Amino acid sequence: MPKFKYIARSRTGEKTEGTIEAVDRRAALVQIERQGQVPVLVTEAGVLQSSATSTSAGDKKHAKFELWKARPPKMGLRDVLLFTRELSDLLASGMTLGNALHTLSKRRTRKAQDQIITELRDEIVQGASMSDALAKRPETFTTLYVSMVRAGEASGQLAEVLERLCKHFERVQEAREKVITAMIYPIIVLTVGAATMIFTMIFVVPRFSAIFEELGSTLPLPTQILISMSSFLLKYGWAVAIAIAAGVVYFKRAIRAGNGRRRWHRFLLRMPLVRLIVTANAYSHFAHTLGTLLANGVQVLQALAIVEDTVGNVVISEEIREARNRVTDGATISKPLAAGKIFPPLLIDMLAVGEESGDMSGALTHISKRYDYELDRSVKIFTTVLEPLLILLMAIMVGFVAISMLLAVFDLTSGLKV
């Protein structure tokens, strides 16, 4: 009867290794699971050693390659979602974690994604836990992701936890795409309008200016202003472009710093239309993330700390931190949140009902659905108001150019008739 070497973990997360005799690999998996352990890697005797040798060689290759890399590899949100979905499906089909990662590592997708999955597989084979391996890559896997995987390992329900993570990331991606889709039309209108104005000021206005100068007549004030703007753009357009680029770079750096980022997020919370989108997205993200963490057995204070880092707005994040500091019994959070005057009364009341009924996860699910609807509504209002404003702005700019030219032409033609 063949022998199989295995690496497994107990329900508490302790690593165990050993050898077992079985008819085939599937029978070996059944025996390990009957012992109350979660199999990580099961191979026939002799195969594991060769795998470890190739893993060591792969580590050396990666180490040599890392000397030439300036930044660690990173997976985007879509890549993380795809990886989580595929890993969840493989684990749900009965495959061990090590073999599932090995299967995913053999696929050739993107360079960074392939490298990360291969490194995760190698660390799992060497005995590391999945959560510890993920925690080494914070640029790809967030604190929320690592905490939920760790909870799944402790409960022995890693496949189910990964499925919940997939739903969470799908919601985050959907909310992000809603905002991006709403901004496509305004960006196109602004880009086309700006390009039209630049073309007019550089190529059209100078030709009319030369004609007016030859005729030597006194031009109306709007036409003089337009010609002066065109001349300034022709002479110092490069300086204007450099100033705009420098301003954009400075603005991005400023809002990344602590005080600058806080001022910018506070400014967004005060803007009439943008405030609705920012708050609806933040409250929905807060409720969905907190509900997911509590449903997976994460403690309230730890869950609030994770939500604080993932909510996306510094002002709201600081309020969650203050509420976490005000929590005394470790379970009731509606009153500490209400003391800050940032979260709306509707959210607080729904959260309090969930606390009284003992169904916090259900209450948070209803809250997230409520503010998902508010996000859709706010985005529609924003686009409905912004579109006519942009059209009006473009009409004013183009109308100013047209009227300035026509006034000069009318003055010239009236002078010629006299």
Coordinates of N, CA and C in Angstrom, one line a residue, residues 182-197 386-395 397-398:
A182 N -20.4 57.4 -14.0 CA -21.1 58.7 -13.9 C -20.2 59.9 -14.3
M183 N -18.9 59.7 -14.2 CA -17.9 60.8 -14.6 C -17.5 60.7 -16.0
I184 N -17.8 59.7 -16.7 CA -17.3 59.5 -18.1 C -17.9 60.7 -19.0
Y185 N -19.2 60.9 -19.0 CA -19.8 61.9 -19.8 C -19.2 63.3 -19.5
P186 N -19.2 63.8 -18.2 CA -18.6 65.1 -17.9 C -17.2 65.2 -18.4
I187 N -16.4 64.2 -18.2 CA -15.0 64.2 -18.6 C -14.9 64.4 -20.1
I188 N -15.7 63.7 -20.9 CA -15.7 63.8 -22.3 C -16.1 65.2 -22.8
V189 N -17.1 65.8 -22.1 CA -17.6 67.1 -22.5 C -16.5 68.2 -22.2
L190 N -15.8 68.1 -21.0 CA -14.8 69.0 -20.7 C -13.6 68.9 -21.6
T191 N -13.2 67.6 -21.9 CA -12.0 67.4 -22.8 C -12.3 68.0 -24.2
V192 N -13.4 67.7 -24.8 CA -13.8 68.2 -26.1 C -13.9 69.7 -26.1
G193 N -14.5 70.2 -25.0 CA -14.6 71.7 -25.0 C -13.3 72.4 -24.8
A194 N -12.4 71.9 -24.0 CA -11.1 72.5 -23.8 C -10.3 72.4 -25.1
A195 N -10.3 71.2 -25.7 CA -9.6 71.1 -27.0 C -10.1 72.0 -28.1
T196 N -11.4 72.2 -28.1 CA -12.0 73.2 -29.1 C -11.5 74.6 -28.8
M197 N -11.5 75.0 -27.5 CA -11.1 76.3 -27.2 C -9.6 76.6 -27.5
L386 N -25.1 67.9 -13.2 CA -23.8 68.3 -13.8 C -23.9 68.5 -15.3
E387 N -24.6 67.6 -16.0 CA -24.7 67.6 -17.5 C -25.1 69.0 -18.0
P388 N -26.3 69.5 -17.6 CA -26.7 70.8 -18.1 C -25.7 72.0 -17.7
L389 N -25.1 71.9 -16.5 CA -24.1 72.9 -16.1 C -22.9 72.9 -17.1
L390 N -22.4 71.7 -17.4 CA -21.3 71.6 -18.3 C -21.7 72.1 -19.7
I391 N -22.9 71.8 -20.2 CA -23.3 72.3 -21.5 C -23.4 73.8 -21.5
L392 N -24.0 74.4 -20.4 CA -24.0 75.8 -20.2 C -22.7 76.4 -20.2
L393 N -21.7 75.8 -19.5 CA -20.3 76.3 -19.5 C -19.7 76.4 -20.9
M394 N -19.9 75.3 -21.6 CA -19.3 75.2 -23.0 C -20.0 76.2 -23.9
A395 N -21.3 76.4 -23.7 CA -22.0 77.4 -24.5 C -21.5 78.8 -24.2
M397 N -18.5 79.7 -23.2 CA -17.2 79.8 -23.7 C -17.2 80.0 -25.3
V398 N -17.9 79.1 -25.9 CA -18.0 79.2 -27.4 C -18.8 80.4 -27.8

